[in-house]
Short mmCIF file of N, CA and C in Angstrom, two decimals:
data_model
loop_
_atom_site.label_atom_id
_atom_site.label_comp_id
_atom_site.label_asym_id
_atom_site.label_seq_id
_atom_site.Cartn_x
_atom_site.Cartn_y
_atom_site.Cartn_z
N MET R 1437 -0.53 62.68 -230.33
CA MET R 1437 -0.71 61.85 -231.35
C MET R 1437 -2.26 60.72 -231.62
N THR R 1438 -2.45 60.67 -232.37
CA THR R 1438 -3.46 59.88 -232.75
C THR R 1438 -3.22 58.78 -233.21
N ASN R 1439 -3.89 57.76 -232.88
CA ASN R 1439 -3.99 55.77 -233.05
C ASN R 1439 -3.85 55.96 -234.65
N GLY R 1440 -4.38 56.59 -235.34
CA GLY R 1440 -4.25 56.83 -236.74
C GLY R 1440 -2.62 57.23 -237.46
N SER R 1441 -2.35 58.35 -236.65
CA SER R 1441 -1.03 58.78 -236.78
C SER R 1441 -0.09 57.10 -236.39
N LEU R 1442 0.13 56.91 -235.46
CA LEU R 1442 0.83 56.20 -234.83
C LEU R 1442 0.89 54.67 -236.03
N ASP R 1443 -0.21 54.61 -236.37
CA ASP R 1443 -0.19 53.27 -237.44
C ASP R 1443 0.15 54.01 -239.03
N ARG R 1444 0.16 55.10 -239.38
CA ARG R 1444 1.17 55.39 -240.44
C ARG R 1444 2.35 55.87 -240.37
N ILE R 1445 2.82 55.95 -239.23
CA ILE R 1445 4.35 56.01 -238.84
C ILE R 1445 4.60 54.93 -238.83
N LYS R 1446 3.73 53.83 -238.38
CA LYS R 1446 4.65 52.19 -238.86
C LYS R 1446 4.50 51.94 -240.28
N ARG R 1447 3.72 52.63 -241.15
CA ARG R 1447 3.44 52.01 -242.85
C ARG R 1447 4.50 53.04 -243.34
N MET R 1448 5.05 53.81 -242.87
CA MET R 1448 5.38 55.13 -243.63
C MET R 1448 7.27 54.75 -243.99
N PRO R 1449 7.62 54.84 -245.01
CA PRO R 1449 8.22 54.27 -245.81
C PRO R 1449 9.52 55.01 -245.00
N SER R 1450 10.68 54.45 -244.80
CA SER R 1450 11.76 55.33 -244.35
C SER R 1450 12.46 56.83 -245.38
N THR R 1451 12.87 57.63 -244.76
CA THR R 1451 13.29 58.96 -245.49
C THR R 1451 14.42 58.96 -246.23
N ASP R 1452 14.90 57.22 -245.93
CA ASP R 1452 16.39 57.36 -246.93
C ASP R 1452 15.75 56.84 -248.07
N HIS R 1453 16.03 57.84 -249.39
CA HIS R 1453 15.62 57.50 -251.00
C HIS R 1453 16.54 56.67 -251.29
N ASN R 1454 17.59 56.13 -250.99
CA ASN R 1454 17.98 54.57 -251.39
C ASN R 1454 17.59 53.58 -251.31
N GLU R 1455 17.04 53.15 -250.09
CA GLU R 1455 15.88 52.33 -249.45
C GLU R 1455 15.06 51.63 -250.39
N HIS R 1456 13.86 51.70 -249.57
CA HIS R 1456 12.91 51.20 -250.11
C HIS R 1456 11.90 52.35 -251.09
N PRO R 1457 11.66 52.10 -252.37
CA PRO R 1457 10.44 52.78 -252.88
C PRO R 1457 9.75 52.98 -252.42
N SER R 1458 8.30 54.18 -252.36
CA SER R 1458 7.35 55.01 -252.04
C SER R 1458 6.27 53.53 -252.62
N PRO R 1459 5.31 53.36 -251.26
CA PRO R 1459 4.23 52.03 -251.82
C PRO R 1459 3.14 53.24 -252.63
N TYR R 1460 3.35 54.00 -252.86
CA TYR R 1460 2.08 54.43 -253.43
C TYR R 1460 2.46 54.55 -254.99
N PRO R 1461 1.18 54.81 -255.62
CA PRO R 1461 1.53 54.60 -256.99
C PRO R 1461 2.25 56.50 -257.75
N LEU R 1462 3.06 56.22 -258.96
CA LEU R 1462 3.31 57.39 -259.20
C LEU R 1462 2.19 58.39 -259.83
N ALA R 1463 2.36 59.45 -260.00
CA ALA R 1463 0.85 60.41 -260.03
C ALA R 1463 0.74 60.39 -262.02
N ALA R 1464 1.47 60.00 -262.00
CA ALA R 1464 2.11 60.94 -263.79
C ALA R 1464 1.48 59.35 -264.91
N PRO R 1465 0.44 59.37 -265.60
CA PRO R 1465 0.16 60.35 -265.99
C PRO R 1465 -1.07 60.62 -265.03
N LEU R 1466 -0.74 61.85 -265.07
CA LEU R 1466 -2.49 62.31 -264.31
C LEU R 1466 -3.85 62.40 -264.87
N PRO R 1467 -4.72 61.52 -264.35
CA PRO R 1467 -6.06 60.97 -265.01
C PRO R 1467 -6.75 62.28 -265.10
N GLU R 1468 -8.19 62.20 -266.38
CA GLU R 1468 -8.77 63.98 -266.43
C GLU R 1468 -9.71 64.14 -265.04
N GLN R 1469 -9.62 64.69 -264.09
CA GLN R 1469 -10.35 65.19 -262.85
C GLN R 1469 -9.98 66.62 -262.35
N ASP R 1470 -11.50 67.13 -261.81
CA ASP R 1470 -10.73 68.32 -261.67
C ASP R 1470 -10.36 68.74 -260.34
N THR R 1471 -9.95 67.43 -259.48
CA THR R 1471 -9.27 67.66 -258.17
C THR R 1471 -8.67 66.32 -258.01
N HIS R 1472 -6.72 66.71 -257.63
CA HIS R 1472 -6.30 65.39 -256.93
C HIS R 1472 -5.79 65.32 -255.81
N ASN R 1473 -5.61 63.98 -255.43
CA ASN R 1473 -5.14 63.35 -253.55
C ASN R 1473 -3.74 63.23 -253.87
N LEU R 1474 -2.25 64.05 -253.45
CA LEU R 1474 -0.89 63.44 -253.95
C LEU R 1474 -0.42 63.70 -253.14
N ILE R 1475 1.14 62.97 -253.01
CA ILE R 1475 1.75 63.11 -252.03
C ILE R 1475 3.20 63.06 -252.40
N LEU R 1476 4.35 64.03 -251.88
CA LEU R 1476 5.31 63.88 -252.08
C LEU R 1476 5.78 63.07 -250.96
N ASP R 1477 6.62 61.81 -251.13
CA ASP R 1477 7.03 61.16 -250.18
C ASP R 1477 8.34 60.34 -250.45
N ARG R 1478 8.88 60.44 -251.51
CA ARG R 1478 10.16 59.83 -251.65
C ARG R 1478 10.96 60.23 -252.97
N CYS R 1479 10.63 61.92 -252.61
CA CYS R 1479 11.10 62.51 -254.18
C CYS R 1479 13.07 62.81 -254.05
N ARG R 1480 13.70 62.54 -255.22
CA ARG R 1480 14.97 62.70 -255.41
C ARG R 1480 15.32 64.12 -255.21
N ASP R 1481 13.99 64.76 -255.27
CA ASP R 1481 14.75 66.15 -255.95
C ASP R 1481 14.12 67.37 -254.88
N ILE R 1482 13.89 66.62 -253.47
CA ILE R 1482 13.68 67.72 -252.40
C ILE R 1482 14.53 67.74 -251.48
N PRO R 1483 15.56 67.96 -251.18
CA PRO R 1483 16.13 68.38 -250.14
C PRO R 1483 15.51 68.32 -248.78
N PHE R 1484 14.62 68.37 -248.48
CA PHE R 1484 13.73 68.33 -247.08
C PHE R 1484 12.44 68.46 -247.17
N TYR R 1485 11.33 68.06 -246.82
CA TYR R 1485 9.91 68.25 -246.95
C TYR R 1485 9.44 69.32 -246.40
N THR R 1486 7.93 69.77 -246.73
CA THR R 1486 7.38 70.91 -246.46
C THR R 1486 7.98 71.95 -246.35
N ASP R 1487 8.56 72.66 -247.33
CA ASP R 1487 9.42 73.96 -247.65
C ASP R 1487 8.28 74.63 -248.54
N MET R 1488 7.63 75.39 -247.34
CA MET R 1488 6.18 75.69 -248.20
C MET R 1488 6.69 76.93 -249.39
N THR R 1489 7.50 77.21 -249.03
CA THR R 1489 7.92 78.40 -249.99
C THR R 1489 8.02 77.65 -251.57
N ARG R 1490 8.83 76.87 -251.17
CA ARG R 1490 9.08 75.79 -252.79
C ARG R 1490 8.26 75.31 -253.15
N ILE R 1491 6.76 74.90 -252.69
CA ILE R 1491 5.83 74.11 -252.70
C ILE R 1491 4.60 75.37 -253.78
N MET R 1492 4.78 76.43 -253.03
CA MET R 1492 4.18 77.57 -253.23
C MET R 1492 5.01 78.78 -254.34
N ASN R 1493 5.46 78.00 -254.87
CA ASN R 1493 6.28 79.01 -256.15
C ASN R 1493 6.02 77.71 -257.54
N ILE R 1494 5.96 76.21 -257.05
CA ILE R 1494 5.66 75.63 -258.22
C ILE R 1494 4.61 75.68 -258.37
N LEU R 1495 3.48 75.96 -257.46
CA LEU R 1495 2.06 75.53 -257.77
C LEU R 1495 1.68 77.24 -258.49
N GLY R 1496 2.80 78.01 -257.94
CA GLY R 1496 2.47 79.41 -258.82
C GLY R 1496 1.74 80.49 -258.27
N TRP R 1497 2.61 81.61 -257.53
CA TRP R 1497 1.76 82.18 -257.08
C TRP R 1497 0.86 83.27 -257.87
N ASP R 1498 0.80 83.10 -259.19
CA ASP R 1498 -0.21 84.07 -259.81
C ASP R 1498 -1.44 83.16 -259.66
N ASP R 1499 -1.83 82.23 -259.61
CA ASP R 1499 -2.91 81.17 -258.90
C ASP R 1499 -3.35 81.20 -257.29
N CYS R 1500 -2.51 80.87 -256.36
CA CYS R 1500 -2.06 80.85 -254.80
C CYS R 1500 -2.57 82.36 -254.57
N ARG R 1501 -2.01 83.39 -255.36
CA ARG R 1501 -2.28 84.61 -254.81
C ARG R 1501 -4.10 85.10 -254.52
N HIS R 1502 -4.68 84.51 -255.23
CA HIS R 1502 -6.23 84.83 -255.65
C HIS R 1502 -6.71 83.85 -254.56
N TYR R 1503 -6.41 82.97 -253.80
CA TYR R 1503 -7.21 82.36 -252.95
C TYR R 1503 -7.01 83.13 -251.33
N SER R 1504 -7.60 83.01 -250.53
CA SER R 1504 -7.80 83.63 -249.12
C SER R 1504 -6.97 81.99 -248.21
N TRP R 1505 -6.09 82.55 -247.61
CA TRP R 1505 -5.45 80.74 -246.71
C TRP R 1505 -5.77 81.03 -245.17
N LEU R 1506 -5.72 79.71 -244.51
CA LEU R 1506 -5.59 79.24 -243.07
C LEU R 1506 -4.74 78.34 -242.85
N VAL R 1507 -3.50 78.49 -241.93
CA VAL R 1507 -2.83 78.06 -241.99
C VAL R 1507 -2.74 77.81 -240.25
N ASN R 1508 -2.42 76.68 -239.78
CA ASN R 1508 -2.96 76.08 -238.53
C ASN R 1508 -2.45 74.99 -238.51
N ASP R 1509 -2.37 74.84 -236.93
CA ASP R 1509 -1.23 73.32 -236.84
C ASP R 1509 -0.06 73.25 -237.17
N ILE R 1510 0.59 74.27 -236.69
CA ILE R 1510 2.05 74.59 -237.10
C ILE R 1510 2.77 74.61 -236.12
N ASP R 1511 4.11 73.34 -236.67
CA ASP R 1511 4.83 72.88 -235.74
C ASP R 1511 6.45 73.10 -236.50
N GLY R 1512 7.50 73.19 -235.72
CA GLY R 1512 8.99 73.97 -236.64
C GLY R 1512 9.75 74.17 -235.51
N ASP R 1513 11.15 74.04 -235.94
CA ASP R 1513 12.73 73.82 -235.08
C ASP R 1513 12.83 75.47 -235.22
N TRP R 1514 12.02 76.51 -235.11
CA TRP R 1514 11.96 77.78 -235.27
C TRP R 1514 10.78 78.59 -234.35
N GLU R 1515 11.33 79.97 -234.32
CA GLU R 1515 10.28 80.80 -233.72
C GLU R 1515 9.13 81.03 -234.92
N ALA R 1516 7.97 80.90 -234.99
CA ALA R 1516 7.21 80.72 -236.11
C ALA R 1516 7.09 81.98 -236.68
N ALA R 1517 7.13 82.31 -237.97
CA ALA R 1517 6.70 83.60 -238.81
C ALA R 1517 5.48 84.13 -238.67
N LEU R 1518 4.66 82.54 -238.37
CA LEU R 1518 2.72 82.83 -238.42
C LEU R 1518 2.35 82.24 -237.37
N PRO R 1519 1.32 83.13 -236.77
CA PRO R 1519 0.73 82.99 -235.64
C PRO R 1519 0.24 81.89 -236.04
N ASP R 1520 -0.35 80.51 -234.89
CA ASP R 1520 -1.23 79.44 -234.91
C ASP R 1520 -2.53 79.57 -234.17
N PRO R 1521 -3.98 79.78 -235.04
CA PRO R 1521 -4.16 80.26 -236.69
C PRO R 1521 -4.00 81.16 -237.18
N TYR R 1522 -3.91 81.54 -238.37
CA TYR R 1522 -3.03 82.27 -239.21
C TYR R 1522 -3.87 82.32 -240.58
N ALA R 1523 -5.29 83.71 -240.51
CA ALA R 1523 -6.03 83.54 -241.65
C ALA R 1523 -5.31 84.48 -242.59
N CYS R 1524 -4.82 84.90 -243.79
CA CYS R 1524 -4.94 85.83 -244.30
C CYS R 1524 -4.87 85.66 -245.87
N SER R 1525 -4.49 86.97 -247.13
CA SER R 1525 -5.20 86.66 -247.85
C SER R 1525 -3.98 86.09 -248.97
N GLY R 1526 -3.71 85.40 -250.11
CA GLY R 1526 -2.89 85.29 -251.04
C GLY R 1526 -1.89 86.08 -251.06
N ALA R 1527 -1.81 87.43 -251.07
CA ALA R 1527 -0.52 88.20 -251.32
C ALA R 1527 0.01 88.38 -249.76
N GLU R 1528 -0.93 88.09 -248.45
CA GLU R 1528 -0.08 88.38 -247.50
C GLU R 1528 0.87 87.19 -247.02
N LEU R 1529 0.54 85.77 -247.66
CA LEU R 1529 1.23 84.84 -247.82
C LEU R 1529 2.46 84.41 -248.64
N ALA R 1530 2.10 85.14 -249.41
CA ALA R 1530 3.26 85.25 -250.24
C ALA R 1530 4.57 86.05 -249.67
N ARG R 1531 4.07 87.56 -249.21
CA ARG R 1531 4.92 88.20 -248.36
C ARG R 1531 5.94 87.22 -247.00
N VAL R 1532 4.90 86.84 -246.23
CA VAL R 1532 5.40 86.32 -244.66
C VAL R 1532 6.27 85.14 -245.62
N LEU R 1533 6.08 84.19 -246.60
CA LEU R 1533 7.00 83.10 -247.55
C LEU R 1533 7.88 83.90 -247.54
N ALA R 1534 8.29 85.09 -248.78
CA ALA R 1534 9.57 85.55 -249.04
C ALA R 1534 10.14 86.24 -247.94
N GLU R 1535 9.96 86.99 -246.86
CA GLU R 1535 10.36 86.75 -245.89
C GLU R 1535 11.07 86.00 -245.34
N HIS R 1536 10.68 84.93 -244.97
CA HIS R 1536 11.14 83.41 -244.71
C HIS R 1536 11.16 82.33 -245.33
N PRO R 1537 11.96 82.48 -246.31
CA PRO R 1537 12.28 81.38 -247.22
C PRO R 1537 12.53 80.47 -247.12
N HIS R 1538 13.55 80.15 -246.11
CA HIS R 1538 13.82 78.92 -245.61
C HIS R 1538 13.30 77.73 -244.05
N GLU R 1539 12.16 78.41 -244.06
CA GLU R 1539 11.79 77.60 -243.26
C GLU R 1539 10.88 76.58 -243.37
N GLN R 1540 11.01 75.49 -242.50
CA GLN R 1540 10.63 74.12 -242.71
C GLN R 1540 9.63 74.02 -241.72
N TYR R 1541 8.60 73.49 -242.14
CA TYR R 1541 7.26 73.33 -241.53
C TYR R 1541 7.16 71.56 -241.05
N ILE R 1542 7.30 71.44 -239.99
CA ILE R 1542 7.55 70.05 -239.36
C ILE R 1542 6.23 69.64 -239.85
N TRP R 1543 4.99 69.91 -239.03
CA TRP R 1543 3.48 69.78 -239.04
C TRP R 1543 2.83 71.32 -239.47
N ALA R 1544 1.82 71.22 -240.43
CA ALA R 1544 1.47 72.26 -240.44
C ALA R 1544 0.16 71.99 -241.74
N VAL R 1545 -1.08 72.81 -241.58
CA VAL R 1545 -1.80 72.68 -242.67
C VAL R 1545 -2.36 73.86 -243.09
N PHE R 1546 -2.25 74.46 -244.27
CA PHE R 1546 -2.53 74.91 -245.43
C PHE R 1546 -3.73 74.94 -246.18
N SER R 1547 -5.06 75.42 -245.53
CA SER R 1547 -6.23 75.48 -246.54
C SER R 1547 -6.21 76.62 -247.31
N ALA R 1548 -6.84 76.58 -249.05
CA ALA R 1548 -7.02 77.55 -249.57
C ALA R 1548 -8.52 77.64 -249.43
N PHE R 1549 -9.18 78.77 -249.25
CA PHE R 1549 -10.12 79.09 -249.65
C PHE R 1549 -10.88 80.28 -250.94
N ALA R 1550 -11.97 80.15 -251.41
CA ALA R 1550 -12.26 80.71 -252.59
C ALA R 1550 -12.03 82.59 -252.18
N SER R 1551 -11.60 82.93 -253.24
CA SER R 1551 -11.66 84.55 -253.06
C SER R 1551 -12.46 85.25 -252.72
N ASP R 1552 -13.71 84.92 -252.96
CA ASP R 1552 -14.65 85.98 -252.64
C ASP R 1552 -15.26 85.73 -250.95
N ILE R 1553 -14.09 84.60 -250.08
CA ILE R 1553 -14.25 84.52 -248.54
C ILE R 1553 -12.78 85.13 -248.41
N ALA R 1554 -13.55 86.21 -247.55
CA ALA R 1554 -12.00 86.85 -246.76
C ALA R 1554 -11.64 86.29 -245.87
N PRO R 1555 -10.13 86.38 -245.58
CA PRO R 1555 -9.66 86.08 -244.42
C PRO R 1555 -10.21 85.85 -242.89
N GLN R 1556 -11.14 87.60 -242.92
CA GLN R 1556 -11.58 87.10 -242.14
C GLN R 1556 -13.18 86.49 -241.75
N GLN R 1557 -13.76 86.28 -242.80
CA GLN R 1557 -14.81 84.93 -242.83
C GLN R 1557 -14.83 84.09 -242.53
N ILE R 1558 -13.23 82.80 -242.76
CA ILE R 1558 -12.75 82.08 -242.30
C ILE R 1558 -13.11 81.20 -241.18
N ASP R 1559 -14.04 80.45 -241.19
CA ASP R 1559 -14.58 80.49 -239.71
C ASP R 1559 -13.76 79.40 -239.09
N LEU R 1560 -13.12 80.09 -237.98
CA LEU R 1560 -11.80 79.30 -236.81
C LEU R 1560 -12.39 78.06 -235.97
N ARG R 1561 -14.01 78.22 -236.00
CA ARG R 1561 -14.51 77.10 -234.89
C ARG R 1561 -13.95 75.62 -235.46
N THR R 1562 -13.54 75.53 -236.74
CA THR R 1562 -13.25 74.36 -236.85
C THR R 1562 -11.74 74.64 -237.95
N LEU R 1563 -10.73 73.91 -237.28
CA LEU R 1563 -9.50 73.82 -237.31
C LEU R 1563 -8.95 72.75 -237.78
N PRO R 1564 -8.20 72.31 -239.28
CA PRO R 1564 -7.93 70.90 -239.66
C PRO R 1564 -6.76 70.73 -238.68
N ASP R 1565 -6.50 69.39 -238.78
CA ASP R 1565 -5.62 68.65 -238.12
C ASP R 1565 -4.56 68.34 -238.69
N ALA R 1566 -3.17 68.52 -238.42
CA ALA R 1566 -2.48 67.96 -239.61
C ALA R 1566 -2.01 66.37 -239.51
N GLU R 1567 -2.90 65.65 -237.99
CA GLU R 1567 -2.12 64.26 -237.85
C GLU R 1567 -3.80 63.54 -238.36
N SER R 1568 -4.24 64.38 -238.97
CA SER R 1568 -5.92 63.29 -239.09
C SER R 1568 -5.52 61.71 -239.64
N ALA R 1569 -6.09 61.21 -239.26
CA ALA R 1569 -6.02 59.76 -240.02
C ALA R 1569 -7.08 59.16 -240.98
N ASP R 1570 -7.98 60.61 -241.28
CA ASP R 1570 -8.59 60.50 -242.19
C ASP R 1570 -7.98 60.86 -243.95
N PHE R 1571 -6.40 61.42 -243.91
CA PHE R 1571 -6.11 61.03 -245.32
C PHE R 1571 -5.51 60.08 -245.37
N TRP R 1572 -5.17 58.93 -244.68
CA TRP R 1572 -4.83 58.05 -245.14
C TRP R 1572 -5.67 56.80 -245.38
N GLN R 1573 -7.07 57.06 -245.41
CA GLN R 1573 -8.53 56.67 -245.74
C GLN R 1573 -8.39 56.91 -247.43
N ASP R 1574 -9.43 56.09 -247.61
CA ASP R 1574 -9.48 56.20 -249.39
C ASP R 1574 -10.63 57.53 -249.84
N ASN R 1575 -10.17 58.42 -250.55
CA ASN R 1575 -10.44 59.27 -251.41
C ASN R 1575 -10.53 60.53 -250.13
N PRO R 1576 -9.66 61.18 -249.53
CA PRO R 1576 -10.06 62.06 -248.49
C PRO R 1576 -10.12 63.52 -248.80
N LYS R 1577 -10.73 63.85 -248.21
CA LYS R 1577 -11.11 65.61 -248.43
C LYS R 1577 -10.56 66.48 -247.78
N PRO R 1578 -10.71 68.12 -247.96
CA PRO R 1578 -10.16 69.00 -246.68
C PRO R 1578 -11.24 68.89 -245.75
N GLN R 1579 -10.31 68.90 -244.82
CA GLN R 1579 -11.05 68.79 -243.42
C GLN R 1579 -11.92 70.05 -243.40
N HIS R 1580 -11.70 70.76 -243.52
CA HIS R 1580 -12.32 72.71 -243.27
C HIS R 1580 -13.17 72.34 -244.42
N PRO R 1581 -14.67 72.79 -243.44
CA PRO R 1581 -15.43 72.82 -244.67
C PRO R 1581 -15.51 74.00 -246.24
N GLN R 1582 -15.08 74.65 -245.64
CA GLN R 1582 -15.12 76.16 -246.77
C GLN R 1582 -14.03 75.85 -247.52
N ALA R 1583 -12.89 75.22 -247.25
CA ALA R 1583 -11.87 74.61 -247.80
C ALA R 1583 -12.00 74.60 -249.19
N LEU R 1584 -11.16 75.12 -250.21
CA LEU R 1584 -11.21 74.13 -251.49
C LEU R 1584 -10.16 72.88 -251.48
N PHE R 1585 -9.08 73.27 -251.04
CA PHE R 1585 -8.07 72.33 -251.49
C PHE R 1585 -7.31 72.40 -249.77
N GLU R 1586 -6.20 71.62 -249.43
CA GLU R 1586 -5.15 71.52 -248.42
C GLU R 1586 -3.77 70.97 -248.65
N ILE R 1587 -2.67 71.87 -248.17
CA ILE R 1587 -1.26 71.40 -248.06
C ILE R 1587 -1.14 71.22 -247.15
N VAL R 1588 -0.59 69.65 -246.64
CA VAL R 1588 -0.59 69.38 -245.23
C VAL R 1588 0.89 69.06 -245.20
N CYS R 1589 1.31 69.79 -243.83
CA CYS R 1589 2.97 69.26 -243.77
C CYS R 1589 3.05 68.36 -242.93
N TRP R 1590 3.53 67.28 -243.06
CA TRP R 1590 3.54 65.63 -242.38
C TRP R 1590 4.87 65.79 -241.63
N ASP R 1591 4.87 66.24 -240.39
CA ASP R 1591 6.53 65.34 -239.60
C ASP R 1591 7.41 65.78 -240.63
N SER R 1592 7.67 66.21 -241.09
CA SER R 1592 9.06 66.57 -242.22
C SER R 1592 9.25 65.41 -242.97
N THR R 1593 8.29 64.31 -243.24
CA THR R 1593 8.57 62.90 -244.09
C THR R 1593 8.22 63.37 -244.97
N CYS R 1594 6.44 64.12 -245.47
CA CYS R 1594 5.86 64.12 -246.74
C CYS R 1594 5.47 65.18 -246.51
N THR R 1595 4.61 65.55 -247.97
CA THR R 1595 3.91 66.93 -248.06
C THR R 1595 2.90 66.09 -248.88
N LEU R 1596 1.14 66.28 -248.07
CA LEU R 1596 0.11 66.17 -248.56
C LEU R 1596 -0.69 66.98 -249.34
N PHE R 1597 -1.29 66.86 -250.85
CA PHE R 1597 -1.90 67.66 -251.39
C PHE R 1597 -3.40 67.05 -251.26
N ILE R 1598 -4.55 67.75 -250.84
CA ILE R 1598 -5.98 67.36 -250.87
C ILE R 1598 -6.98 68.08 -251.30
N GLY R 1599 -7.03 67.48 -252.37
CA GLY R 1599 -8.08 68.21 -253.52
C GLY R 1599 -7.47 69.41 -254.01
N LEU R 1600 -6.28 68.66 -254.91
CA LEU R 1600 -5.78 69.76 -255.30
C LEU R 1600 -6.24 70.31 -256.68
N PRO R 1601 -6.68 71.46 -256.91
CA PRO R 1601 -6.79 71.75 -258.42
C PRO R 1601 -6.19 70.97 -259.46
N ASP R 1602 -6.92 70.17 -260.87
CA ASP R 1602 -5.59 70.17 -262.11
C ASP R 1602 -4.67 70.71 -262.15
N LYS R 1603 -5.22 71.90 -262.42
CA LYS R 1603 -4.05 72.99 -263.12
C LYS R 1603 -2.83 73.18 -261.93
N LEU R 1604 -3.24 73.13 -260.50
CA LEU R 1604 -1.95 72.76 -259.60
C LEU R 1604 -1.81 71.80 -259.69
N ALA R 1605 -1.79 70.77 -259.49
CA ALA R 1605 -1.41 69.22 -259.67
C ALA R 1605 -1.04 69.03 -261.04
N ARG R 1606 -1.26 69.42 -261.91
CA ARG R 1606 -0.18 68.95 -263.19
C ARG R 1606 1.23 70.18 -262.99
N ARG R 1607 1.15 71.00 -262.88
CA ARG R 1607 2.44 71.81 -262.13
C ARG R 1607 3.37 71.13 -261.36
N LEU R 1608 2.74 70.65 -260.68
CA LEU R 1608 3.53 69.93 -259.60
C LEU R 1608 3.98 68.51 -259.77
N VAL R 1609 3.18 67.88 -260.53
CA VAL R 1609 3.85 66.23 -261.12
C VAL R 1609 4.88 66.83 -261.76
N ALA R 1610 4.79 68.04 -263.01
CA ALA R 1610 5.88 68.11 -263.91
C ALA R 1610 6.92 68.55 -262.75
N ALA R 1611 6.92 69.36 -261.85
CA ALA R 1611 8.19 69.65 -261.26
C ALA R 1611 9.13 68.53 -260.52
N PHE R 1612 7.98 67.56 -259.99
CA PHE R 1612 8.45 65.91 -259.23
C PHE R 1612 7.89 64.82 -260.04
N PRO R 1613 8.73 64.52 -260.76
CA PRO R 1613 8.22 62.91 -261.66
C PRO R 1613 7.44 62.05 -260.31
N ASP R 1614 8.33 62.05 -259.33
CA ASP R 1614 8.59 61.27 -258.31
C ASP R 1614 6.91 61.36 -257.35
N CYS R 1615 6.56 62.51 -257.68
CA CYS R 1615 5.43 62.78 -257.04
C CYS R 1615 4.26 61.36 -257.33
N ARG R 1616 3.48 61.11 -256.05
CA ARG R 1616 2.58 60.05 -256.37
C ARG R 1616 1.06 60.38 -255.89
N ARG R 1617 -0.10 59.42 -256.19
CA ARG R 1617 -1.46 59.67 -255.92
C ARG R 1617 -1.64 58.78 -254.18
N LEU R 1618 -2.10 59.73 -253.63
CA LEU R 1618 -2.59 59.53 -252.37
C LEU R 1618 -3.37 58.27 -252.07
N GLN R 1619 -3.34 57.14 -251.79
CA GLN R 1619 -4.71 56.46 -251.81
C GLN R 1619 -4.28 55.64 -250.36
N ASP R 1620 -5.53 55.18 -249.85
CA ASP R 1620 -6.05 54.28 -249.05
C ASP R 1620 -4.47 52.41 -248.98
N LEU R 1621 -3.50 52.51 -248.74
CA LEU R 1621 -3.01 50.84 -249.11
C LEU R 1621 -3.35 50.01 -248.70
#
């Protein structure tokens, strides 16, 4: 665990939804921009964070199926359905998540790539880190240089969306009114 992660844990609000509110500002209404950095960290409508099947259903498989994906830095309390790292098409990711709909990813990074980048063309020499201190800096960017956006399962306490396209961000905020803008505090 990095020093940035330890600092973040100290600042992370309790997961008890009845204690203190999230320190992050509400995302809604979303500003007009191409991409958004968002966090789900104190939402009443989430029984557990990092439920990727639910997240992808909300974002919409009609769009997510068109991306190539890299999933890495995977940790969970189960035998993982995915090897680490795992590069795949959106259709393959949809199949795997449908076959394992209730797996909780404690730590993982789901990186989305343009459809013209085939899974075998994704550079595996640069793997995103689910514990990156860069998430907690102002205006974080996807870690993988080829990625369009990243969804980060962060220690089962929150889900981060880095560089999420506006259309997908609006779907997320509509589904989770408690969704927050990720910004340096």
